[in-house]
Amino acid sequence: MSDAKGKAPRKPYLWEALLSLGVLIAVMAVGIAVFEADAHIPLLIGAGFAALMAMRLGYKWGDIEKAMFGGIYHVLQAIIILFVIGIIIGVWMTAGVVPTMIYYGLNILSPRTFLVATLLICSVTSVAIGTSWGTAGTIGVALMGVAIGLGINPALAAGAVVSGAYFGDKLSPLSDTTNLAAAMAGTDLFTHIKFMLRSTIPVYLIVVIIYVVMGINAGASDASFAGIEVIQGGIADTFNISPFLLIPPLVVIALVAMKVPAIPGIFIGVVLGGIFGAIFQGNNLGDIMGAAYGGFASDTGIEVVDELLSKGGLEGIMFAVSLIILAMMFGGIMEKTGQLEVVVSKAVKGFKSVTAFVGATMFTSVASNIAIPDQYIAIVVPGRMFSPEYKNRGLHPKMCSNAIDSAGTVTSPLVPWNTCGIAMATFLGVSTIEYLPFAFFNLLGPIAVVVMTGLGLLTVKRSKDTASIIGYDAKEEASRE
């Protein structure tokens, strides 16, 4: 970017970049914590201040607009996925698909087994389909309904859903972030996945134990069986419950597992939901289109049931979409003007030990998730910055891919204004801050990588064969660009 006279804007000083970040954090903190406002206006104010700082650096308004547009363009696919998930929730609600899943779930699950079962169900689903958003927006929604029926703390239930959903997002060969991390580090996909298992499996087993123990306590609190019967009765009075209504979610999981892209795969689920709704609930086209846009509005007269089932629709997802757009306006400016880069480069300068270097890589991913709130940026930025240095230090590139995937992917839903944090809170009906303490897989994963690296368990030197692989990958990446 440059002005009309060809004079290039200068690089930001550290204090200027820190001021942009500081203003955003301060405004967000005051707006949300003090005034209990939504994050939209604080994000807009932060983007406005970042734009003023960009002007100070010599950028013209046209350049700043392009930076904002670029940030928004980066998440257009995510926005479309949000649209489709909002539609599928509304259609599956009015078709009785989600109510059927809740109804049967209340029969099968118990307070003692719910948390660990939720973790396992979401883990298997996310590994199969490779998307945390698709998992949380379909299976996760139904499990949250079951949690309410069983008297489980919704924040705790949401933490289990998020933990399972991001287990697959991190490890599935179908996950775009898993593939992206391997590509940015310069290693092959399955080498990357196999290496991640060293730290991921121990963490996962610890998380299973935590949820088992917490489930025992949940069981001891005695969920109201009368309340469960009320919910099941309300659902049964409103919908025709049938095991055939489980076909649409099973088809969606199968399609995405067969490498059908997420958007068309989920949209097929919308179509199936409409067809099954017409067959089992007598819905007409107007009912389906109304639920697709405005969501399903339950009117059973039973407050807990109506609150549980009144969800979904394109209209309902616009809150999250607008928040993502505003977040990426800020993120686009921070990326294009180099404000994030100067903060990160100063913060990680001088780390000599392997452990400190891996920690610096992961810190960069977390900082990217906070400052430029999107998990793809949290993988790309540290990948670009650190992968050459891993090679220079004689370290295997899978150490880099493990660091950026273990930090960039799993911490993204823990940031309230990150695209992933917004999506999870929207799907599950629980704020990011509420479920954050219970998303144990996401919290413990990055810590385990640093600790195990310090113990020498994740330190691997680069061999001659690896060097040739790195060179090949670099040429392939260059040819794609």
Tab-separated table of C-alpha atoms in Angstrom:
chain	number	residue	atom	x	y	z
A	1	MET	CA	0.000	0.000	0.000
A	2	SER	CA	1.203	3.489	-0.762
A	3	ASP	CA	-0.210	6.937	-1.382
A	4	ALA	CA	-0.674	8.667	-4.719
A	5	LYS	CA	2.867	10.060	-4.685
A	6	GLY	CA	4.350	6.594	-4.224
A	7	LYS	CA	5.515	7.168	-0.647
A	8	ALA	CA	5.190	3.930	1.272
A	9	PRO	CA	3.680	3.962	4.760
A	10	ARG	CA	6.170	3.349	7.537
A	11	LYS	CA	6.274	0.391	9.884
A	12	PRO	CA	4.602	0.911	13.255
A	13	TYR	CA	6.563	1.465	16.425
A	14	LEU	CA	5.955	-1.008	19.208
A	15	TRP	CA	4.120	1.522	21.378
A	16	GLU	CA	1.752	2.366	18.516
A	17	ALA	CA	0.788	-1.249	17.972
A	18	LEU	CA	0.414	-1.835	21.698
A	19	LEU	CA	-1.808	1.231	21.953
A	20	SER	CA	-4.160	-0.142	19.270
A	21	LEU	CA	-4.412	-3.454	21.110
A	22	GLY	CA	-4.699	-1.728	24.478
A	23	VAL	CA	-7.578	0.481	23.353
A	24	LEU	CA	-9.492	-2.540	22.013
A	25	ILE	CA	-8.951	-4.546	25.200
A	26	ALA	CA	-9.865	-1.596	27.431
A	27	VAL	CA	-13.029	-0.744	25.524
A	28	MET	CA	-14.057	-4.408	25.405
A	29	ALA	CA	-13.435	-4.826	29.123
A	30	VAL	CA	-15.372	-1.718	30.118
A	31	GLY	CA	-18.211	-2.357	27.667
A	32	ILE	CA	-18.724	-6.014	28.548
A	33	ALA	CA	-17.710	-6.205	32.215
A	34	VAL	CA	-18.960	-2.830	33.442
A	35	PHE	CA	-21.933	-2.022	31.235
A	36	GLU	CA	-22.811	-5.608	30.217
A	37	ALA	CA	-22.982	-4.468	26.603
A	38	ASP	CA	-22.559	-6.727	23.589
A	39	ALA	CA	-19.117	-6.743	21.986
A	40	HIS	CA	-20.222	-5.144	18.702
A	41	ILE	CA	-19.733	-1.452	19.485
A	42	PRO	CA	-16.492	-1.969	21.456
A	43	LEU	CA	-15.118	-3.864	18.440
A	44	LEU	CA	-16.203	-1.036	16.131
A	45	ILE	CA	-14.483	1.508	18.376
A	46	GLY	CA	-11.343	-0.654	18.378
A	47	ALA	CA	-11.410	-0.875	14.581
A	48	GLY	CA	-11.861	2.906	14.388
A	49	PHE	CA	-8.829	3.504	16.596
A	50	ALA	CA	-6.742	1.024	14.595
A	51	ALA	CA	-7.762	2.942	11.451
A	52	LEU	CA	-6.607	6.215	13.024
A	53	MET	CA	-3.290	4.587	13.865
A	54	ALA	CA	-3.007	3.350	10.288
A	55	MET	CA	-3.478	6.920	9.061
A	56	ARG	CA	-0.701	8.009	11.409
A	57	LEU	CA	1.519	5.393	9.764
A	58	GLY	CA	0.846	6.944	6.344
A	59	TYR	CA	-2.004	4.803	5.017
A	60	LYS	CA	-4.732	6.485	3.004
A	61	TRP	CA	-8.387	5.762	3.707
A	62	GLY	CA	-8.705	3.724	0.527
A	63	ASP	CA	-5.889	1.455	1.735
A	64	ILE	CA	-7.536	1.072	5.146
A	65	GLU	CA	-10.855	0.153	3.520
A	66	LYS	CA	-9.101	-2.500	1.451
A	67	ALA	CA	-7.506	-3.875	4.619
A	68	MET	CA	-10.916	-4.125	6.299
A	69	PHE	CA	-12.460	-5.697	3.209
A	70	GLY	CA	-9.577	-8.171	3.090
A	71	GLY	CA	-10.183	-9.175	6.692
A	72	ILE	CA	-13.887	-9.691	6.007
A	73	TYR	CA	-13.191	-11.592	2.782
A	74	HIS	CA	-10.981	-13.972	4.752
A	75	VAL	CA	-13.971	-15.166	6.813
A	76	LEU	CA	-16.631	-15.223	4.083
A	77	GLN	CA	-16.551	-19.017	3.976
A	78	ALA	CA	-17.047	-19.107	7.745
A	79	ILE	CA	-19.963	-16.687	7.434
A	80	ILE	CA	-21.620	-18.867	4.795
A	81	ILE	CA	-21.182	-21.897	7.051
A	82	LEU	CA	-22.825	-19.919	9.848
A	83	PHE	CA	-25.730	-19.077	7.549
A	84	VAL	CA	-26.232	-22.713	6.607
A	85	ILE	CA	-25.938	-23.936	10.208
A	86	GLY	CA	-28.462	-21.326	11.353
A	87	ILE	CA	-30.837	-22.531	8.656
A	88	ILE	CA	-30.320	-26.218	9.437
A	89	ILE	CA	-31.000	-25.688	13.160
A	90	GLY	CA	-34.281	-23.920	12.352
A	91	VAL	CA	-35.361	-26.544	9.815
A	92	TRP	CA	-34.311	-29.495	11.996
A	93	MET	CA	-36.229	-27.990	14.913
A	94	THR	CA	-39.491	-27.612	13.006
A	95	ALA	CA	-38.957	-31.039	11.386
A	96	GLY	CA	-38.596	-32.693	14.785
A	97	VAL	CA	-35.027	-33.865	14.107
A	98	VAL	CA	-33.349	-32.081	17.032
A	99	PRO	CA	-36.346	-32.670	19.364
A	100	THR	CA	-36.083	-36.399	18.544
A	101	MET	CA	-32.374	-36.385	19.369
A	102	ILE	CA	-33.130	-34.672	22.684
A	103	TYR	CA	-36.016	-37.053	23.438
A	104	TYR	CA	-33.930	-40.189	22.908
A	105	GLY	CA	-30.906	-38.617	24.565
A	106	LEU	CA	-32.884	-38.115	27.757
A	107	ASN	CA	-33.675	-41.839	27.702
A	108	ILE	CA	-30.114	-42.985	27.082
A	109	LEU	CA	-27.907	-40.521	28.971
A	110	SER	CA	-27.790	-39.913	32.710
A	111	PRO	CA	-26.310	-37.089	34.786
A	112	ARG	CA	-23.385	-39.316	35.777
A	113	THR	CA	-22.428	-40.285	32.225
A	114	PHE	CA	-23.493	-37.165	30.351
A	115	LEU	CA	-20.239	-35.174	30.394
A	116	VAL	CA	-17.897	-37.962	29.319
A	117	ALA	CA	-20.472	-39.243	26.801
A	118	THR	CA	-20.783	-35.731	25.341
A	119	LEU	CA	-17.004	-35.490	25.036
A	120	LEU	CA	-16.807	-38.863	23.259
A	121	ILE	CA	-19.801	-38.245	20.968
A	122	CYS	CA	-18.505	-34.838	19.855
A	123	SER	CA	-14.959	-36.202	19.476
A	124	VAL	CA	-16.035	-39.048	17.187
A	125	THR	CA	-18.301	-36.745	15.171
A	126	SER	CA	-15.677	-34.034	14.716
A	127	VAL	CA	-12.994	-36.534	13.695
A	128	ALA	CA	-15.419	-38.034	11.179
A	129	ILE	CA	-16.516	-34.742	9.612
A	130	GLY	CA	-13.475	-32.572	10.368
A	131	THR	CA	-15.359	-29.504	11.560
A	132	SER	CA	-15.928	-28.188	15.066
A	133	TRP	CA	-18.626	-25.783	13.850
A	134	GLY	CA	-20.604	-28.541	12.153
A	135	THR	CA	-20.314	-30.708	15.263
A	136	ALA	CA	-21.394	-28.008	17.713
A	137	GLY	CA	-24.107	-26.648	15.422
A	138	THR	CA	-25.840	-30.013	15.025
A	139	ILE	CA	-24.989	-32.701	17.600
A	140	GLY	CA	-23.923	-30.040	20.110
A	141	VAL	CA	-27.277	-28.270	19.980
A	142	ALA	CA	-29.117	-31.517	20.768
A	143	LEU	CA	-26.725	-32.378	23.610
A	144	MET	CA	-27.256	-28.959	25.177
A	145	GLY	CA	-30.964	-29.733	25.200
A	146	VAL	CA	-30.295	-33.042	26.925
A	147	ALA	CA	-28.114	-31.247	29.493
A	148	ILE	CA	-30.949	-28.932	30.408
A	149	GLY	CA	-33.292	-31.888	30.781
A	150	LEU	CA	-30.824	-33.702	33.050
A	151	GLY	CA	-30.189	-30.643	35.200
A	152	ILE	CA	-26.545	-30.318	34.081
A	153	ASN	CA	-24.920	-26.879	34.315
A	154	PRO	CA	-25.165	-25.538	30.708
A	155	ALA	CA	-21.692	-23.975	30.932
A	156	LEU	CA	-20.205	-27.324	31.952
A	157	ALA	CA	-22.074	-29.103	29.168
A	158	ALA	CA	-20.892	-26.522	26.633
A	159	GLY	CA	-17.301	-27.018	27.810
A	160	ALA	CA	-17.607	-30.741	27.092
A	161	VAL	CA	-19.084	-30.058	23.635
A	162	VAL	CA	-16.294	-27.594	22.793
A	163	SER	CA	-13.604	-29.972	24.068
A	164	GLY	CA	-14.888	-32.819	21.905
A	165	ALA	CA	-15.524	-30.646	18.866
A	166	TYR	CA	-11.994	-29.234	18.875
A	167	PHE	CA	-10.394	-32.633	19.467
A	168	GLY	CA	-11.518	-33.542	15.952
A	169	ASP	CA	-10.838	-30.093	14.535
A	170	LYS	CA	-7.239	-30.535	15.662
A	171	LEU	CA	-6.669	-34.167	14.625
A	172	SER	CA	-9.009	-35.012	11.754
A	173	PRO	CA	-7.356	-35.365	8.332
A	174	LEU	CA	-10.531	-33.736	6.969
A	175	SER	CA	-10.040	-30.599	9.074
A	176	ASP	CA	-8.950	-27.514	7.163
A	177	THR	CA	-6.914	-26.213	10.116
A	178	THR	CA	-5.043	-29.521	10.437
A	179	ASN	CA	-4.133	-29.423	6.761
A	180	LEU	CA	-3.234	-25.735	6.946
A	181	ALA	CA	-0.900	-26.213	9.930
A	182	ALA	CA	0.987	-29.002	8.179
A	183	ALA	CA	1.304	-26.951	4.980
A	184	MET	CA	2.492	-23.793	6.759
A	185	ALA	CA	5.165	-25.698	8.693
A	186	GLY	CA	6.366	-27.650	5.660
A	187	THR	CA	5.531	-31.209	6.669
A	188	ASP	CA	3.107	-33.810	5.371
A	189	LEU	CA	-0.360	-34.205	6.870
A	190	PHE	CA	-0.073	-37.634	8.458
A	191	THR	CA	3.367	-36.964	9.921
A	192	HIS	CA	1.804	-33.905	11.545
A	193	ILE	CA	-1.200	-35.831	12.910
A	194	LYS	CA	0.901	-38.732	14.191
A	195	PHE	CA	3.224	-36.360	16.029
A	196	MET	CA	0.340	-34.448	17.617
A	197	LEU	CA	-0.925	-37.685	19.153
A	198	ARG	CA	2.075	-37.693	21.525
A	199	SER	CA	0.680	-34.760	23.502
A	200	THR	CA	-3.002	-34.951	22.523
A	201	ILE	CA	-3.745	-38.467	23.769
A	202	PRO	CA	-2.387	-37.933	27.317
A	203	VAL	CA	-4.332	-34.671	27.564
A	204	TYR	CA	-7.475	-36.335	26.254
A	205	LEU	CA	-7.237	-39.135	28.827
A	206	ILE	CA	-6.852	-36.558	31.593
A	207	VAL	CA	-9.912	-34.708	30.290
A	208	VAL	CA	-11.912	-37.958	30.224
A	209	ILE	CA	-11.017	-38.549	33.884
A	210	ILE	CA	-11.986	-34.986	34.795
A	211	TYR	CA	-15.397	-35.325	33.174
A	212	VAL	CA	-15.958	-38.740	34.767
A	213	VAL	CA	-15.237	-37.285	38.227
A	214	MET	CA	-17.368	-34.211	37.579
A	215	GLY	CA	-20.127	-36.477	36.286
A	216	ILE	CA	-20.170	-38.324	39.604
A	217	ASN	CA	-20.768	-35.020	41.350
A	218	ALA	CA	-23.412	-34.096	38.801
A	219	GLY	CA	-25.142	-37.405	39.431
A	220	ALA	CA	-25.067	-36.828	43.164
A	221	SER	CA	-27.084	-33.618	42.703
A	222	ASP	CA	-30.084	-35.703	41.531
A	223	ALA	CA	-31.604	-34.225	38.395
A	224	SER	CA	-35.358	-33.959	38.595
A	225	PHE	CA	-36.848	-36.986	36.840
A	226	ALA	CA	-40.197	-35.243	36.960
A	227	GLY	CA	-38.599	-32.398	35.005
A	228	ILE	CA	-37.272	-34.865	32.416
A	229	GLU	CA	-40.754	-36.319	31.991
A	230	VAL	CA	-42.178	-32.820	31.541
A	231	ILE	CA	-39.669	-32.075	28.772
A	232	GLN	CA	-40.208	-35.397	27.031
A	233	GLY	CA	-43.956	-34.975	27.356
A	234	GLY	CA	-43.820	-31.482	25.886
A	235	ILE	CA	-41.716	-32.715	22.974
A	236	ALA	CA	-43.947	-35.730	22.334
A	237	ASP	CA	-47.084	-33.551	22.407
A	238	THR	CA	-45.600	-31.173	19.822
A	239	PHE	CA	-43.780	-33.552	17.466
A	240	ASN	CA	-44.172	-37.021	16.038
A	241	ILE	CA	-41.056	-38.716	17.437
A	242	SER	CA	-39.499	-41.423	15.255
A	243	PRO	CA	-36.060	-43.030	14.974
A	244	PHE	CA	-36.272	-42.273	11.227
A	245	LEU	CA	-35.776	-38.612	12.133
A	246	LEU	CA	-32.194	-39.494	13.075
A	247	ILE	CA	-31.443	-40.147	9.404
A	248	PRO	CA	-30.683	-36.498	8.405
A	249	PRO	CA	-27.841	-36.008	10.955
A	250	LEU	CA	-26.420	-39.437	10.140
A	251	VAL	CA	-26.455	-38.597	6.426
A	252	VAL	CA	-24.698	-35.266	7.037
A	253	ILE	CA	-21.974	-36.975	9.088
A	254	ALA	CA	-21.542	-39.637	6.389
A	255	LEU	CA	-21.385	-37.092	3.557
A	256	VAL	CA	-18.742	-34.921	5.168
A	257	ALA	CA	-16.801	-38.023	6.215
A	258	MET	CA	-16.766	-38.967	2.513
A	259	LYS	CA	-15.063	-35.611	1.859
A	260	VAL	CA	-18.136	-33.750	0.621
A	261	PRO	CA	-17.336	-30.074	1.465
A	262	ALA	CA	-18.997	-28.780	4.631
A	263	ILE	CA	-21.305	-26.226	2.992
A	264	PRO	CA	-23.003	-28.534	0.446
A	265	GLY	CA	-22.933	-31.411	2.957
A	266	ILE	CA	-24.810	-29.395	5.573
A	267	PHE	CA	-27.164	-27.943	2.956
A	268	ILE	CA	-28.174	-31.482	1.970
A	269	GLY	CA	-29.065	-31.893	5.642
A	270	VAL	CA	-31.348	-28.854	5.306
A	271	VAL	CA	-33.115	-30.433	2.337
A	272	LEU	CA	-33.499	-33.764	4.146
A	273	GLY	CA	-34.830	-31.939	7.200
A	274	GLY	CA	-37.470	-30.261	5.059
A	275	ILE	CA	-38.512	-33.567	3.488
A	276	PHE	CA	-38.670	-35.429	6.806
A	277	GLY	CA	-40.530	-32.516	8.378
A	278	ALA	CA	-43.169	-32.724	5.662
A	279	ILE	CA	-43.502	-36.493	6.141
A	280	PHE	CA	-43.523	-36.710	9.946
A	281	GLN	CA	-44.799	-33.296	11.076
A	282	GLY	CA	-46.963	-32.291	8.127
A	283	ASN	CA	-44.892	-29.156	7.481
A	284	ASN	CA	-45.574	-27.276	4.268
A	285	LEU	CA	-43.069	-25.240	2.279
A	286	GLY	CA	-44.071	-22.082	4.124
A	287	ASP	CA	-43.363	-23.695	7.502
A	288	ILE	CA	-39.938	-24.826	6.335
A	289	MET	CA	-38.988	-21.472	4.803
A	290	GLY	CA	-40.228	-19.619	7.878
A	291	ALA	CA	-38.127	-21.777	10.197
A	292	ALA	CA	-35.118	-21.468	7.874
A	293	TYR	CA	-35.246	-17.682	8.142
A	294	GLY	CA	-36.766	-16.887	11.533
A	295	GLY	CA	-36.006	-20.087	13.414
A	296	PHE	CA	-38.456	-22.320	15.218
A	297	ALA	CA	-40.687	-20.774	17.890
A	298	SER	CA	-41.971	-23.356	20.351
A	299	ASP	CA	-45.362	-22.654	21.921
A	300	THR	CA	-46.106	-25.582	24.206
A	301	GLY	CA	-46.883	-23.458	27.236
A	302	ILE	CA	-44.097	-25.231	29.137
A	303	GLU	CA	-41.405	-22.614	29.704
A	304	VAL	CA	-38.404	-24.951	29.817
A	305	VAL	CA	-39.489	-26.740	26.625
A	306	ASP	CA	-40.202	-23.500	24.754
A	307	GLU	CA	-36.828	-22.068	25.766
A	308	LEU	CA	-35.125	-25.303	24.766
A	309	LEU	CA	-36.655	-25.595	21.298
A	310	SER	CA	-36.944	-21.953	20.180
A	311	LYS	CA	-33.724	-21.734	18.197
A	312	GLY	CA	-32.125	-21.411	14.793
A	313	GLY	CA	-32.833	-19.544	11.616
A	314	LEU	CA	-30.890	-17.196	9.392
A	315	GLU	CA	-32.174	-14.198	11.339
A	316	GLY	CA	-30.913	-15.601	14.636
A	317	ILE	CA	-27.404	-16.100	13.290
A	318	MET	CA	-27.018	-12.464	12.167
A	319	PHE	CA	-25.923	-11.411	15.664
A	320	ALA	CA	-22.875	-13.645	15.322
A	321	VAL	CA	-22.251	-12.693	11.686
A	322	SER	CA	-22.232	-8.966	12.439
A	323	LEU	CA	-19.840	-9.542	15.335
A	324	ILE	CA	-17.478	-11.536	13.113
A	325	ILE	CA	-17.512	-8.826	10.440
A	326	LEU	CA	-16.633	-6.131	12.983
A	327	ALA	CA	-13.902	-8.305	14.500
A	328	MET	CA	-12.313	-8.900	11.115
A	329	MET	CA	-12.441	-5.207	10.251
A	330	PHE	CA	-10.132	-4.685	13.223
A	331	GLY	CA	-8.105	-7.779	12.363
A	332	GLY	CA	-7.651	-6.771	8.732
A	333	ILE	CA	-6.239	-3.384	9.704
A	334	MET	CA	-3.910	-4.867	12.316
A	335	GLU	CA	-2.553	-7.441	9.870
A	336	LYS	CA	-2.071	-5.244	6.818
A	337	THR	CA	-0.458	-2.374	8.717
A	338	GLY	CA	1.989	-4.689	10.483
A	339	GLN	CA	0.820	-3.771	13.979
A	340	LEU	CA	0.454	-7.381	15.112
A	341	GLU	CA	3.775	-8.377	13.556
A	342	VAL	CA	5.745	-5.753	15.471
A	343	VAL	CA	4.179	-6.794	18.778
A	344	VAL	CA	4.876	-10.466	18.205
A	345	SER	CA	8.402	-9.986	16.876
A	346	LYS	CA	9.368	-7.962	19.939
A	347	ALA	CA	7.639	-10.317	22.347
A	348	VAL	CA	9.392	-13.458	21.116
A	349	LYS	CA	12.816	-12.001	20.400
A	350	GLY	CA	15.735	-13.669	22.101
A	351	PHE	CA	14.261	-17.071	22.968
A	352	LYS	CA	17.241	-19.413	22.803
A	353	SER	CA	16.105	-22.744	24.263
A	354	VAL	CA	13.914	-25.152	22.313
A	355	THR	CA	11.188	-24.984	24.937
A	356	ALA	CA	11.156	-21.195	24.928
A	357	PHE	CA	11.133	-21.142	21.139
A	358	VAL	CA	8.170	-23.535	20.937
A	359	GLY	CA	6.452	-21.501	23.636
A	360	ALA	CA	7.051	-18.329	21.623
A	361	THR	CA	5.502	-19.978	18.573
A	362	MET	CA	2.426	-20.908	20.565
A	363	PHE	CA	2.256	-17.480	22.194
A	364	THR	CA	2.131	-15.982	18.712
A	365	SER	CA	-0.809	-18.216	17.811
A	366	VAL	CA	-2.703	-17.230	20.952
A	367	ALA	CA	-1.891	-13.541	20.412
A	368	SER	CA	-3.151	-13.831	16.833
A	369	ASN	CA	-6.402	-15.381	18.065
A	370	ILE	CA	-6.847	-12.378	20.348
A	371	ALA	CA	-5.622	-9.542	18.131
A	372	ILE	CA	-6.736	-10.770	14.698
A	373	PRO	CA	-9.615	-12.923	15.870
A	374	ASP	CA	-9.612	-15.870	13.499
A	375	GLN	CA	-8.012	-19.301	13.875
A	376	TYR	CA	-6.717	-19.373	10.295
A	377	ILE	CA	-4.658	-16.240	10.957
A	378	ALA	CA	-3.482	-17.838	14.221
A	379	ILE	CA	-1.998	-20.665	12.134
A	380	VAL	CA	-0.757	-18.712	9.116
A	381	VAL	CA	1.018	-15.855	10.961
A	382	PRO	CA	3.223	-17.989	13.258
A	383	GLY	CA	3.693	-20.525	10.472
A	384	ARG	CA	5.154	-17.849	8.217
A	385	MET	CA	7.224	-16.303	10.980
A	386	PHE	CA	8.720	-19.378	12.647
A	387	SER	CA	8.897	-22.267	10.155
A	388	PRO	CA	12.202	-21.046	8.560
A	389	GLU	CA	13.768	-20.711	12.027
A	390	TYR	CA	12.821	-24.293	12.924
A	391	LYS	CA	14.781	-25.353	9.846
A	392	ASN	CA	17.712	-23.096	10.780
A	393	ARG	CA	17.818	-24.610	14.273
A	394	GLY	CA	17.796	-28.150	12.888
A	395	LEU	CA	14.338	-28.920	14.307
A	396	HIS	CA	11.784	-31.095	12.549
A	397	PRO	CA	8.984	-29.057	10.931
A	398	LYS	CA	6.379	-31.213	12.689
A	399	MET	CA	7.388	-29.458	15.895
A	400	CYS	CA	6.273	-26.191	14.314
A	401	SER	CA	3.035	-27.642	12.940
A	402	ASN	CA	2.248	-29.184	16.336
A	403	ALA	CA	2.861	-25.878	18.118
A	404	ILE	CA	0.662	-23.759	15.840
A	405	ASP	CA	-2.145	-26.327	15.637
A	406	SER	CA	-2.115	-27.047	19.379
A	407	ALA	CA	-2.340	-23.339	20.187
A	408	GLY	CA	-3.986	-21.704	17.179
A	409	THR	CA	-6.824	-24.194	16.696
A	410	VAL	CA	-7.805	-25.088	20.263
A	411	THR	CA	-7.589	-21.630	21.874
A	412	SER	CA	-9.723	-19.926	19.217
A	413	PRO	CA	-13.077	-20.789	20.890
A	414	LEU	CA	-11.796	-19.393	24.201
A	415	VAL	CA	-11.685	-15.795	22.924
A	416	PRO	CA	-15.133	-14.136	23.095
A	417	TRP	CA	-14.598	-11.979	19.999
A	418	ASN	CA	-12.825	-14.646	17.946
A	419	THR	CA	-14.883	-16.077	15.076
A	420	CYS	CA	-14.813	-19.486	16.784
A	421	GLY	CA	-15.744	-18.128	20.214
A	422	ILE	CA	-18.659	-16.265	18.658
A	423	ALA	CA	-19.822	-19.356	16.762
A	424	MET	CA	-19.642	-21.686	19.775
A	425	ALA	CA	-21.509	-19.240	22.021
A	426	THR	CA	-24.191	-18.769	19.356
A	427	PHE	CA	-24.713	-22.482	18.694
A	428	LEU	CA	-24.661	-23.589	22.342
A	429	GLY	CA	-26.481	-20.658	23.936
A	430	VAL	CA	-23.737	-20.168	26.540
A	431	SER	CA	-21.307	-17.237	26.534
A	432	THR	CA	-17.635	-17.918	25.873
A	433	ILE	CA	-16.635	-16.653	29.313
A	434	GLU	CA	-19.080	-19.058	30.962
A	435	TYR	CA	-17.913	-22.244	29.212
A	436	LEU	CA	-14.210	-21.304	29.083
A	437	PRO	CA	-13.285	-22.747	32.539
A	438	PHE	CA	-14.859	-26.081	31.563
A	439	ALA	CA	-13.294	-26.498	28.104
A	440	PHE	CA	-10.557	-28.632	29.636
A	441	PHE	CA	-9.157	-30.050	26.404
A	442	ASN	CA	-8.675	-26.562	24.989
A	443	LEU	CA	-7.083	-25.262	28.186
A	444	LEU	CA	-4.736	-28.174	28.883
A	445	GLY	CA	-3.597	-28.936	25.321
A	446	PRO	CA	-1.220	-25.975	24.831
A	447	ILE	CA	0.194	-26.365	28.356
A	448	ALA	CA	0.977	-30.027	27.704
A	449	VAL	CA	2.938	-29.211	24.545
A	450	VAL	CA	5.174	-26.726	26.377
A	451	VAL	CA	5.712	-29.041	29.361
A	452	MET	CA	6.435	-32.109	27.219
A	453	THR	CA	8.828	-30.084	25.053
A	454	GLY	CA	10.648	-29.011	28.212
A	455	LEU	CA	10.959	-32.676	29.200
A	456	GLY	CA	12.411	-33.498	25.792
A	457	LEU	CA	9.442	-35.634	24.760
A	458	LEU	CA	8.506	-33.449	21.777
A	459	THR	CA	11.950	-32.412	20.578
A	460	VAL	CA	12.841	-33.978	17.214
A	461	LYS	CA	15.834	-33.067	15.089
A	462	ARG	CA	15.512	-32.627	11.354
A	463	SER	CA	17.038	-35.415	9.262
A	464	LYS	CA	18.402	-35.230	5.703
A	465	ASP	CA	15.216	-36.885	4.442
A	466	THR	CA	13.173	-34.231	6.206
A	467	ALA	CA	15.239	-31.493	4.598
A	468	SER	CA	14.355	-32.785	1.153
A	469	ILE	CA	10.678	-32.966	2.136
A	470	ILE	CA	10.783	-29.361	3.346
A	471	GLY	CA	12.286	-28.212	0.081
A	472	TYR	CA	9.653	-30.087	-1.916
A	473	ASP	CA	6.800	-28.629	0.141
A	474	ALA	CA	8.176	-25.129	-0.236
A	475	LYS	CA	8.268	-25.475	-4.026
A	476	GLU	CA	4.740	-26.897	-4.063
A	477	GLU	CA	3.506	-24.016	-1.921
A	478	ALA	CA	5.192	-21.498	-4.183
A	479	SER	CA	3.649	-23.058	-7.298
A	480	ARG	CA	0.169	-22.853	-5.743
A	481	GLU	CA	0.651	-19.188	-4.993
